[in-house]
Amino acid sequence: MKIRMENSNDYGTVYNVIKIAFASAEKTDGKEQDLVTALRNSEAFVPELSLVAEKNGKIAGHILFTKIRIGTDTALALAPLSVSPEHQRQGIGQALIKEGHRIAKELGYRIIVVLGSEKYYPKCGYLPASIFGIKAPFEVPDQNFMAIELFGGNTAINAVVEYAKEFGI
């Protein structure tokens, strides 16, 4: 498997991977692929943090981290993570997260938030965001709104996340 930065030639394939990955998801609005398209054209987009996983020369997964504000800090949101159904449960998602974390840390980002499965994201080091004093701008169970501090501290931020307008929040 190879993980690399997404490029414009990948957009059509990535769109389809996201669409089919979320087709059977428990919680979805069915528009994750359109969100990625909108975010690519936003000020929140960080090209180095739009990654694809290739398996046997084909795109099997995609991850996107975009800039958000938490109080006075610029941080990142992981959204979405997509792996095509035939490639799920093979470690691709976790490999994408790990590489994204490495690059984000290299770029100087400290905090990443994610809204997702309390069974999946803790395997990658995510904790309830409330531990850091980070609050979602919407109602969400504490165990589903998570964060990670990339430099290993337990930074107390005590602020509400401000997502890019493309999220529609």
Coordinates of N, CA, C and O in Angstrom, one line a residue:
M1 N 0.8 -1.2 0.0 CA 0.0 0.0 0.0 C 0.9 1.2 0.0 O 1.9 1.3 0.7
K2 N 0.4 2.2 -0.7 CA 1.2 3.5 -0.8 C 0.2 4.6 -0.4 O -0.9 4.7 -0.9
I3 N 0.7 5.5 0.5 CA -0.1 6.7 0.8 C 0.6 7.9 0.3 O 1.8 8.1 0.4
R4 N -0.2 8.7 -0.4 CA 0.4 9.9 -1.0 C -0.6 11.1 -1.0 O -1.8 10.9 -0.7
M5 N -0.1 12.3 -1.3 CA -0.9 13.4 -1.4 C -1.9 13.3 -2.6 O -1.5 12.8 -3.7
E6 N -3.1 13.6 -2.5 CA -4.1 13.6 -3.5 C -3.7 14.7 -4.6 O -3.2 15.7 -4.2
N7 N -4.0 14.4 -5.8 CA -3.8 15.4 -6.9 C -5.1 15.5 -7.7 O -6.0 14.7 -7.6
S8 N -5.2 16.5 -8.5 CA -6.4 16.8 -9.3 C -6.9 15.6 -10.2 O -8.0 15.5 -10.5
N9 N -5.9 14.8 -10.6 CA -6.3 13.6 -11.4 C -7.1 12.6 -10.6 O -7.7 11.7 -11.2
D10 N -7.0 12.7 -9.3 CA -7.6 11.7 -8.4 C -9.1 12.1 -8.1 O -9.8 11.3 -7.5
Y11 N -9.5 13.3 -8.3 CA -10.7 13.8 -7.8 C -11.9 13.0 -8.1 O -12.8 12.7 -7.3
G12 N -12.1 12.5 -9.4 CA -13.2 11.7 -9.8 C -13.3 10.4 -9.0 O -14.3 10.0 -8.5
T13 N -12.1 9.7 -8.9 CA -12.0 8.5 -8.2 C -12.3 8.6 -6.8 O -13.0 7.8 -6.2
V14 N -11.7 9.7 -6.2 CA -11.9 9.9 -4.7 C -13.4 10.2 -4.5 O -14.0 9.7 -3.5
Y15 N -14.0 11.0 -5.3 CA -15.5 11.3 -5.2 C -16.3 10.0 -5.1 O -17.1 9.8 -4.2
N16 N -16.0 9.0 -6.0 CA -16.7 7.7 -6.0 C -16.3 6.9 -4.8 O -17.2 6.2 -4.2
V17 N -15.1 6.9 -4.3 CA -14.7 6.1 -3.2 C -15.4 6.6 -1.9 O -16.0 5.8 -1.2
I18 N -15.5 7.9 -1.8 CA -16.2 8.5 -0.7 C -17.7 8.1 -0.7 O -18.3 7.7 0.3
K19 N -18.3 8.3 -1.9 CA -19.7 8.0 -2.1 C -20.0 6.5 -1.7 O -21.0 6.3 -1.0
I20 N -19.3 5.6 -2.2 CA -19.6 4.2 -1.9 C -19.2 3.8 -0.5 O -19.9 3.0 0.1
A21 N -18.2 4.5 0.1 CA -17.8 4.2 1.5 C -18.9 4.6 2.4 O -19.1 3.9 3.4
F22 N -19.6 5.7 2.1 CA -20.6 6.2 3.0 C -22.0 5.7 2.7 O -22.9 5.9 3.5
A23 N -22.1 4.9 1.6 CA -23.4 4.4 1.2 C -24.1 3.6 2.2 O -25.3 3.6 2.4
S24 N -23.3 2.8 2.9 CA -23.8 1.9 3.9 C -23.5 2.3 5.4 O -23.6 1.6 6.3
A25 N -23.0 3.6 5.5 CA -22.6 4.1 6.9 C -23.9 4.3 7.7 O -25.0 4.6 7.2
E26 N -23.7 4.0 9.0 CA -24.8 4.2 10.0 C -25.3 5.6 10.0 O -26.5 5.9 10.0
K27 N -24.4 6.6 10.1 CA -24.7 8.0 10.2 C -24.1 8.7 9.1 O -22.9 8.9 9.0
T28 N -24.9 9.2 8.1 CA -24.5 9.9 7.0 C -25.6 10.8 6.4 O -26.7 10.5 6.6
D29 N -25.1 11.9 5.8 CA -26.1 12.7 5.1 C -26.1 12.4 3.6 O -26.8 13.0 2.8
G30 N -25.1 11.5 3.2 CA -25.0 11.2 1.8 C -24.3 12.2 0.9 O -24.2 12.1 -0.3
K31 N -23.8 13.3 1.6 CA -23.1 14.4 0.9 C -21.7 14.5 1.2 O -21.1 15.6 0.9
E32 N -21.0 13.5 1.8 CA -19.6 13.7 2.2 C -18.7 13.9 1.0 O -17.8 14.7 1.1
Q33 N -19.0 13.3 -0.1 CA -18.2 13.5 -1.3 C -18.3 15.0 -1.8 O -17.4 15.6 -2.3
D34 N -19.5 15.6 -1.7 CA -19.7 17.0 -2.1 C -19.0 17.9 -1.1 O -18.5 19.0 -1.5
L35 N -19.0 17.6 0.2 CA -18.3 18.3 1.2 C -16.8 18.4 0.8 O -16.2 19.5 0.9
V36 N -16.2 17.3 0.4 CA -14.8 17.3 0.1 C -14.5 18.2 -1.1 O -13.6 19.0 -1.1
T37 N -15.4 18.1 -2.1 CA -15.3 19.0 -3.3 C -15.3 20.5 -2.8 O -14.5 21.3 -3.3
A38 N -16.2 20.8 -2.0 CA -16.3 22.2 -1.5 C -15.1 22.6 -0.7 O -14.6 23.7 -0.8
L39 N -14.7 21.7 0.2 CA -13.5 22.0 1.0 C -12.2 22.2 0.2 O -11.4 23.0 0.6
R40 N -12.1 21.5 -0.9 CA -10.9 21.6 -1.7 C -10.8 23.1 -2.3 O -9.7 23.5 -2.6
N41 N -11.9 23.7 -2.4 CA -12.0 25.1 -2.9 C -12.1 26.1 -1.9 O -12.5 27.3 -2.2
S42 N -11.8 25.8 -0.6 CA -12.0 26.7 0.5 C -10.7 27.2 1.0 O -9.6 26.6 0.8
E43 N -10.8 28.2 1.9 CA -9.6 28.7 2.6 C -9.1 27.6 3.7 O -8.0 27.7 4.1
A44 N -10.0 26.7 4.0 CA -9.6 25.7 5.1 C -8.8 24.6 4.5 O -8.2 23.8 5.3
F45 N -8.7 24.5 3.2 CA -8.0 23.4 2.5 C -6.5 23.4 2.8 O -5.9 24.5 2.6
V46 N -5.9 22.3 3.1 CA -4.5 22.1 3.3 C -4.1 21.0 2.3 O -4.3 19.8 2.7
P47 N -3.6 21.3 1.1 CA -3.3 20.2 0.1 C -2.5 19.1 0.7 O -2.8 17.9 0.3
E48 N -1.5 19.3 1.5 CA -0.7 18.3 2.1 C -1.4 17.3 2.9 O -0.9 16.2 3.2
L49 N -2.6 17.7 3.3 CA -3.4 16.8 4.3 C -4.7 16.3 3.6 O -5.6 15.9 4.3
S50 N -4.7 16.2 2.3 CA -5.7 15.5 1.5 C -4.9 14.3 0.9 O -4.2 14.4 -0.1
L51 N -5.1 13.1 1.5 CA -4.3 12.0 1.2 C -5.1 10.8 0.6 O -6.3 10.6 1.0
V52 N -4.4 10.0 -0.2 CA -5.1 8.8 -0.8 C -4.2 7.6 -0.4 O -3.0 7.8 -0.3
A53 N -4.8 6.5 -0.3 CA -4.1 5.2 -0.1 C -4.4 4.4 -1.4 O -5.5 4.3 -1.8
E54 N -3.3 4.0 -2.0 CA -3.3 3.2 -3.2 C -3.0 1.7 -2.9 O -2.1 1.5 -2.1
K55 N -3.8 0.8 -3.4 CA -3.5 -0.6 -3.2 C -3.6 -1.2 -4.6 O -4.5 -1.0 -5.3
N56 N -2.5 -1.8 -5.0 CA -2.4 -2.4 -6.4 C -2.6 -1.4 -7.4 O -3.3 -1.6 -8.4
G57 N -2.1 -0.1 -7.2 CA -2.2 0.9 -8.2 C -3.6 1.6 -8.2 O -3.8 2.5 -9.1
K58 N -4.5 1.2 -7.4 CA -5.9 1.8 -7.4 C -6.1 2.5 -6.1 O -5.7 2.0 -5.0
I59 N -6.9 3.6 -6.1 CA -7.2 4.3 -4.9 C -8.2 3.5 -4.1 O -9.3 3.2 -4.5
A60 N -7.8 3.2 -2.8 CA -8.6 2.4 -2.0 C -9.2 3.2 -0.8 O -10.2 2.8 -0.2
G61 N -8.6 4.4 -0.5 CA -9.1 5.2 0.6 C -8.6 6.6 0.4 O -7.7 7.0 -0.4
H62 N -9.3 7.5 1.2 CA -9.0 8.9 1.2 C -9.2 9.5 2.6 O -10.1 9.0 3.3
I63 N -8.4 10.5 3.0 CA -8.6 11.2 4.2 C -8.4 12.7 4.0 O -7.6 13.0 3.1
L64 N -9.2 13.5 4.7 CA -9.0 15.0 4.5 C -9.0 15.6 5.9 O -9.8 15.3 6.8
F65 N -8.0 16.4 6.1 CA -7.9 17.3 7.3 C -8.0 18.7 6.9 O -7.3 19.1 5.9
T66 N -8.9 19.5 7.4 CA -9.0 20.9 7.1 C -8.9 21.8 8.3 O -9.1 21.4 9.4
K67 N -8.5 23.1 8.0 CA -8.3 24.0 9.1 C -9.6 24.4 9.8 O -10.7 24.6 9.1
I68 N -9.6 24.5 11.1 CA -10.7 25.0 11.9 C -10.1 26.0 12.9 O -8.9 26.1 13.0
R69 N -11.0 26.7 13.6 CA -10.6 27.6 14.7 C -11.2 27.0 16.0 O -12.3 26.5 16.0
I70 N -10.3 27.0 17.0 CA -10.8 26.6 18.4 C -10.3 27.8 19.2 O -9.1 27.9 19.5
G71 N -11.2 28.7 19.6 CA -10.8 29.9 20.3 C -9.8 30.7 19.4 O -10.2 31.0 18.3
T72 N -8.6 30.9 19.9 CA -7.6 31.7 19.1 C -6.7 30.8 18.3 O -5.8 31.3 17.6
D73 N -6.8 29.5 18.5 CA -5.9 28.5 17.8 C -6.5 28.1 16.5 O -7.7 27.8 16.3
T74 N -5.5 27.9 15.5 CA -5.9 27.2 14.3 C -5.6 25.7 14.5 O -4.5 25.3 15.0
A75 N -6.5 24.9 14.3 CA -6.4 23.4 14.5 C -6.9 22.7 13.2 O -7.1 23.4 12.2
L76 N -7.2 21.4 13.3 CA -7.6 20.7 12.2 C -8.9 19.8 12.5 O -9.0 19.4 13.7
A77 N -9.7 19.6 11.5 CA -10.8 18.7 11.6 C -10.5 17.5 10.7 O -10.1 17.7 9.5
L78 N -10.6 16.3 11.1 CA -10.5 15.1 10.3 C -11.9 14.8 9.8 O -12.8 14.5 10.6
A79 N -12.1 15.0 8.5 CA -13.5 14.8 7.9 C -13.4 14.9 6.4 O -13.0 16.0 5.9
P80 N -13.8 13.9 5.7 CA -14.1 12.6 6.1 C -12.9 11.6 5.9 O -11.9 12.0 5.3
L81 N -13.0 10.4 6.5 CA -12.1 9.3 6.3 C -13.0 8.3 5.5 O -14.1 7.9 5.9
S82 N -12.5 7.9 4.4 CA -13.2 6.9 3.5 C -12.4 5.8 3.0 O -11.3 6.1 2.5
V83 N -12.9 4.6 3.1 CA -12.2 3.4 2.5 C -13.2 2.7 1.8 O -14.3 2.4 2.3
S84 N -12.9 2.3 0.5 CA -13.9 1.6 -0.3 C -14.2 0.2 0.4 O -13.4 -0.4 1.1
P85 N -15.5 -0.2 0.4 CA -16.0 -1.3 1.1 C -15.1 -2.6 1.0 O -14.8 -3.3 1.9
E86 N -14.6 -2.9 -0.2 CA -13.8 -4.1 -0.4 C -12.4 -4.0 0.2 O -11.7 -5.0 0.3
H87 N -12.0 -2.8 0.6 CA -10.7 -2.6 1.3 C -10.8 -2.3 2.8 O -9.8 -2.0 3.4
Q88 N -12.0 -2.3 3.3 CA -12.2 -2.0 4.7 C -11.7 -3.2 5.6 O -11.6 -4.3 5.2
R89 N -11.4 -2.8 6.9 CA -10.9 -3.8 7.9 C -9.5 -4.4 7.4 O -9.2 -5.6 7.8
Q90 N -8.7 -3.6 6.7 CA -7.4 -4.0 6.3 C -6.3 -3.1 6.8 O -5.1 -3.2 6.4
G91 N -6.7 -2.1 7.7 CA -5.7 -1.2 8.2 C -5.5 0.1 7.4 O -4.6 0.9 7.8
I92 N -6.2 0.2 6.3 CA -6.0 1.4 5.4 C -6.4 2.7 6.1 O -5.7 3.7 6.1
G93 N -7.5 2.7 6.8 CA -8.0 3.9 7.5 C -7.0 4.3 8.5 O -6.7 5.5 8.6
Q94 N -6.6 3.4 9.3 CA -5.6 3.7 10.4 C -4.3 4.2 9.8 O -3.7 5.1 10.4
A95 N -3.9 3.6 8.7 CA -2.6 4.0 8.1 C -2.8 5.5 7.5 O -1.8 6.3 7.7
L96 N -3.9 5.8 7.0 CA -4.2 7.2 6.5 C -4.2 8.2 7.7 O -3.6 9.2 7.6
I97 N -4.8 7.8 8.8 CA -4.8 8.6 10.0 C -3.4 8.9 10.5 O -3.0 10.0 10.7
K98 N -2.6 7.8 10.6 CA -1.3 7.9 11.1 C -0.4 8.8 10.2 O 0.3 9.7 10.8
E99 N -0.5 8.6 8.9 CA 0.3 9.5 8.0 C -0.2 10.9 8.1 O 0.6 11.9 8.1
G100 N -1.5 11.1 8.2 CA -2.1 12.5 8.3 C -1.6 13.2 9.6 O -1.2 14.3 9.6
H101 N -1.5 12.4 10.7 CA -1.0 13.0 11.9 C 0.4 13.3 11.8 O 0.8 14.4 12.3
R102 N 1.2 12.5 11.1 CA 2.6 12.8 11.0 C 2.8 14.1 10.2 O 3.6 15.0 10.6
I103 N 2.1 14.2 9.1 CA 2.2 15.4 8.3 C 1.7 16.7 9.0 O 2.4 17.7 9.0
A104 N 0.6 16.5 9.7 CA 0.0 17.7 10.5 C 1.0 18.1 11.5 O 1.2 19.3 11.7
K105 N 1.6 17.2 12.2 CA 2.6 17.6 13.2 C 3.8 18.3 12.6 O 4.3 19.3 13.1
E106 N 4.3 17.8 11.5 CA 5.4 18.4 10.7 C 5.0 19.8 10.3 O 5.9 20.7 10.3
L107 N 3.7 20.1 10.0 CA 3.3 21.4 9.6 C 3.0 22.3 10.8 O 2.7 23.5 10.6
G108 N 3.1 21.7 12.0 CA 3.0 22.5 13.2 C 1.6 22.6 13.8 O 1.4 23.3 14.8
Y109 N 0.7 21.7 13.4 CA -0.7 21.7 14.0 C -0.6 20.9 15.2 O 0.1 19.8 15.3
R110 N -1.3 21.3 16.3 CA -1.3 20.6 17.6 C -2.5 19.8 17.8 O -2.4 18.7 18.4
I111 N -3.7 20.3 17.4 CA -4.9 19.6 17.8 C -5.7 19.2 16.5 O -5.8 20.0 15.6
I112 N -6.3 18.0 16.6 CA -7.2 17.6 15.5 C -8.5 17.1 16.2 O -8.4 16.4 17.2
V113 N -9.6 17.5 15.7 CA -10.9 17.0 16.2 C -11.5 16.1 15.1 O -11.3 16.2 13.9
V114 N -12.4 15.2 15.6 CA -13.1 14.3 14.7 C -14.5 14.0 15.4 O -14.6 13.9 16.6
L115 N -15.5 13.9 14.5 CA -16.8 13.5 14.9 C -17.0 12.1 14.3 O -16.9 12.0 13.1
G116 N -17.0 11.1 15.2 CA -17.1 9.8 14.6 C -17.3 8.7 15.7 O -17.7 8.9 16.8
S117 N -17.0 7.5 15.3 CA -17.2 6.3 16.1 C -16.3 6.2 17.3 O -15.1 6.2 17.2
E118 N -16.9 6.1 18.4 CA -16.2 5.9 19.7 C -15.5 4.6 19.8 O -14.7 4.3 20.6
K119 N -15.8 3.7 18.8 CA -15.1 2.4 18.8 C -13.9 2.4 17.9 O -13.0 1.6 18.1
Y120 N -13.9 3.3 16.9 CA -12.8 3.3 16.0 C -11.7 4.3 16.3 O -10.5 4.0 16.4
Y121 N -12.0 5.6 16.5 CA -11.0 6.6 16.6 C -10.1 6.6 17.9 O -9.0 6.9 17.8
P122 N -10.6 6.1 19.0 CA -9.7 5.9 20.1 C -8.5 5.0 19.8 O -7.5 5.1 20.4
K123 N -8.7 4.0 18.9 CA -7.6 3.2 18.5 C -6.4 4.0 17.9 O -5.3 3.5 17.9
C124 N -6.7 5.2 17.5 CA -5.7 6.1 16.8 C -5.3 7.2 17.8 O -4.7 8.2 17.4
G125 N -5.7 7.1 19.1 CA -5.3 8.1 20.1 C -6.3 9.2 20.4 O -6.0 10.0 21.2
Y126 N -7.4 9.1 19.8 CA -8.4 10.2 20.0 C -9.1 10.0 21.4 O -9.4 8.8 21.8
L127 N -9.3 11.1 22.1 CA -10.0 11.1 23.4 C -11.2 12.0 23.3 O -11.3 12.9 22.4
P128 N -12.2 11.9 24.2 CA -13.3 12.9 24.2 C -12.7 14.3 24.2 O -11.8 14.6 25.0
A129 N -13.2 15.1 23.3 CA -12.7 16.5 23.2 C -12.9 17.3 24.4 O -12.1 18.2 24.7
S130 N -13.9 16.9 25.2 CA -14.2 17.6 26.5 C -13.0 17.6 27.4 O -12.8 18.5 28.3
I131 N -12.1 16.5 27.3 CA -10.9 16.4 28.1 C -10.0 17.7 27.9 O -9.3 18.1 28.8
F132 N -10.1 18.2 26.7 CA -9.2 19.4 26.4 C -10.0 20.7 26.5 O -9.5 21.7 26.2
G133 N -11.3 20.6 26.9 CA -12.1 21.7 27.0 C -12.6 22.2 25.7 O -13.1 23.3 25.5
I134 N -12.6 21.3 24.7 CA -13.1 21.6 23.3 C -14.5 21.2 23.2 O -14.9 20.1 23.5
K135 N -15.3 22.1 22.7 CA -16.8 21.9 22.6 C -17.2 22.0 21.1 O -16.7 22.8 20.4
A136 N -18.1 21.1 20.8 CA -18.7 21.2 19.4 C -19.7 22.3 19.3 O -20.3 22.6 20.3
P137 N -19.9 22.9 18.1 CA -20.9 23.9 18.0 C -22.3 23.4 17.8 O -23.2 24.0 17.3
F138 N -22.5 22.1 18.1 CA -23.8 21.4 17.9 C -23.9 20.4 19.0 O -22.9 20.0 19.7
E139 N -25.1 19.8 19.2 CA -25.3 18.8 20.2 C -24.7 17.5 19.7 O -25.0 17.1 18.6
V140 N -23.9 16.8 20.5 CA -23.3 15.6 20.1 C -22.9 14.8 21.4 O -22.4 15.4 22.4
P141 N -23.1 13.5 21.4 CA -22.6 12.7 22.6 C -21.1 12.9 22.8 O -20.4 12.9 21.8
D142 N -20.7 13.1 24.0 CA -19.3 13.3 24.4 C -18.4 12.3 23.8 O -17.3 12.6 23.3
Q143 N -18.8 11.0 23.8 CA -17.9 10.0 23.2 C -17.7 10.0 21.7 O -16.8 9.4 21.2
N144 N -18.6 10.8 21.0 CA -18.4 10.8 19.6 C -17.7 12.1 19.0 O -17.4 12.1 17.8
F145 N -17.5 13.0 19.9 CA -16.7 14.2 19.5 C -15.4 14.2 20.2 O -15.3 14.3 21.4
M146 N -14.3 13.9 19.4 CA -13.0 13.5 20.0 C -11.9 14.5 19.5 O -12.1 15.2 18.5
A147 N -10.8 14.4 20.2 CA -9.6 15.2 19.8 C -8.4 14.5 20.1 O -8.4 13.6 20.9
I148 N -7.3 14.9 19.5 CA -6.0 14.4 19.8 C -5.0 15.6 19.8 O -5.1 16.5 19.0
E149 N -4.1 15.5 20.8 CA -3.0 16.5 20.9 C -1.8 15.9 20.3 O -1.3 14.9 20.9
L150 N -1.3 16.4 19.2 CA -0.2 15.7 18.5 C 1.1 15.8 19.1 O 2.0 14.9 18.8
F151 N 1.3 16.7 20.0 CA 2.6 16.8 20.7 C 2.6 16.2 22.1 O 3.5 16.4 22.8
G152 N 1.5 15.5 22.4 CA 1.5 14.7 23.6 C 1.1 15.4 24.9 O 1.1 14.8 25.9
G153 N 0.8 16.7 24.8 CA 0.4 17.4 26.0 C -1.1 17.3 26.2 O -1.9 16.8 25.3
N154 N -1.6 17.7 27.3 CA -3.0 17.7 27.6 C -3.4 19.2 27.7 O -3.8 19.7 28.7
T155 N -3.3 19.9 26.6 CA -3.6 21.3 26.5 C -5.0 21.6 26.8 O -5.9 21.0 26.2
A156 N -5.2 22.5 27.7 CA -6.6 23.0 28.0 C -6.9 24.2 27.1 O -6.3 25.2 27.2
I157 N -7.9 24.0 26.2 CA -8.2 25.1 25.3 C -9.5 25.8 25.7 O -9.5 27.0 25.6
N158 N -10.5 25.1 26.2 CA -11.7 25.7 26.7 C -12.4 26.7 25.7 O -12.5 27.9 25.9
A159 N -12.7 26.1 24.5 CA -13.4 26.9 23.5 C -14.2 26.0 22.6 O -14.1 24.8 22.6
V160 N -15.1 26.7 21.8 CA -16.0 26.0 20.8 C -15.3 26.0 19.5 O -14.7 27.0 19.0
V161 N -15.4 24.8 18.8 CA -14.9 24.7 17.4 C -15.7 25.6 16.5 O -16.9 25.6 16.5
E162 N -14.9 26.2 15.6 CA -15.5 27.0 14.5 C -15.1 26.3 13.2 O -13.9 26.4 12.8
Y163 N -16.0 25.6 12.6 CA -15.7 24.8 11.3 C -15.7 25.8 10.2 O -16.3 26.9 10.2
A164 N -15.1 25.4 9.1 CA -15.1 26.1 7.8 C -16.6 26.2 7.4 O -17.4 25.3 7.6
K165 N -17.0 27.3 6.7 CA -18.4 27.5 6.4 C -18.9 26.4 5.5 O -20.1 26.1 5.4
E166 N -18.0 25.7 4.8 CA -18.5 24.6 3.8 C -19.1 23.5 4.6 O -19.9 22.7 4.0
F167 N -18.8 23.3 5.9 CA -19.5 22.3 6.7 C -21.0 22.6 6.9 O -21.7 21.7 7.3
G168 N -21.4 23.8 6.7 CA -22.8 24.2 6.9 C -23.2 24.2 8.4 O -24.4 24.0 8.7
I169 N -22.3 24.4 9.3 CA -22.6 24.4 10.7 C -22.7 25.8 11.3 O -21.8 26.6 11.0

